[in-house]
Amino acid sequence: MANLILVRHGESLWNKKGLWTGLTDIGLSPKGKEEARGAGQKLKSFSIDLAYISVLLRAKQTLDEIKAVLDLHLPTFESAALNERDYGIFTGKNKWEIQKEVGDEEFQKIRRGWNVAIQNGESLKNVYNRSVPYYTTEILPKLKSGKNVLIVAHGNSLRALVKYLENLSDNEVENLEIATGEIYIYNISDKGGIISKEIK
């Protein structure tokens, strides 16, 4: 058995402003660094062998804060497969202004819909199709071998992974929200199945 620990990065400077960040490489806000350190504190009782992160700064900074709290030096692997969703034409725009423009129903589709295309961007389904194969080929074998794995990534790449791990329906994943700094911990069997789940 092994633990799979999913952590969404702490609040970024653009999260704070309500801007769609996507692939824009924005760092953490002071609150975000505090959230990351808080995640580290919550993980003090857990053993971690390996870390996987996206290539984006906010994920790297979150992992750095967690490692500092835990006084850990982890083998760390970066992959664009774990990057945030590309928000295309909405990147850098204020979410709440867009919500006023398009209305609540359309806004929810854009923000959380499973297979809603964004011009010059990605749907959550697109994110699933790059993050889940990376998980099954690169990360799952480590878990099956008994390694405890930490993944620090983004709201949408983690939502995609949770959809896969928990076999959520398209409708269920549309209602899934993972807060900045939030932690999902799965106990994984040596066959790769979920034994238990905890949210911190």
Tab-separated table of C-alpha atoms in Angstrom, residues 1-4 135-136 139-141 143-145 164-167 185-197:
chain	number	residue	atom	x	y	z
A	1	MET	CA	0.000	0.000	0.000
A	2	ALA	CA	1.047	3.598	-0.601
A	3	ASN	CA	-0.289	7.120	-0.219
A	4	LEU	CA	-1.099	9.385	-3.134
A	135	TYR	CA	-0.506	9.403	-14.089
A	136	THR	CA	-1.100	5.842	-15.304
A	139	ILE	CA	3.069	7.720	-11.308
A	140	LEU	CA	0.843	4.680	-10.785
A	141	PRO	CA	3.731	2.176	-11.146
A	143	LEU	CA	2.477	3.735	-6.112
A	144	LYS	CA	2.070	0.040	-6.910
A	145	SER	CA	5.668	-0.496	-5.835
A	164	TYR	CA	-10.246	9.231	-12.981
A	165	LEU	CA	-9.400	8.016	-9.477
A	166	GLU	CA	-12.977	8.141	-8.185
A	167	ASN	CA	-14.671	7.280	-11.495
A	185	ILE	CA	-4.957	11.853	0.357
A	186	TYR	CA	-5.669	8.438	-1.184
A	187	ASN	CA	-4.430	5.155	0.216
A	188	ILE	CA	-3.645	3.054	-2.858
A	189	SER	CA	-3.469	-0.747	-2.975
A	190	ASP	CA	-0.598	-2.604	-4.650
A	191	LYS	CA	-3.012	-3.170	-7.553
A	192	GLY	CA	-3.650	0.552	-7.928
A	193	GLY	CA	-7.143	0.756	-6.429
A	194	ILE	CA	-8.311	3.233	-3.800
A	195	ILE	CA	-8.582	1.850	-0.282
A	196	SER	CA	-9.484	5.091	1.460
A	197	LYS	CA	-9.659	8.859	0.947
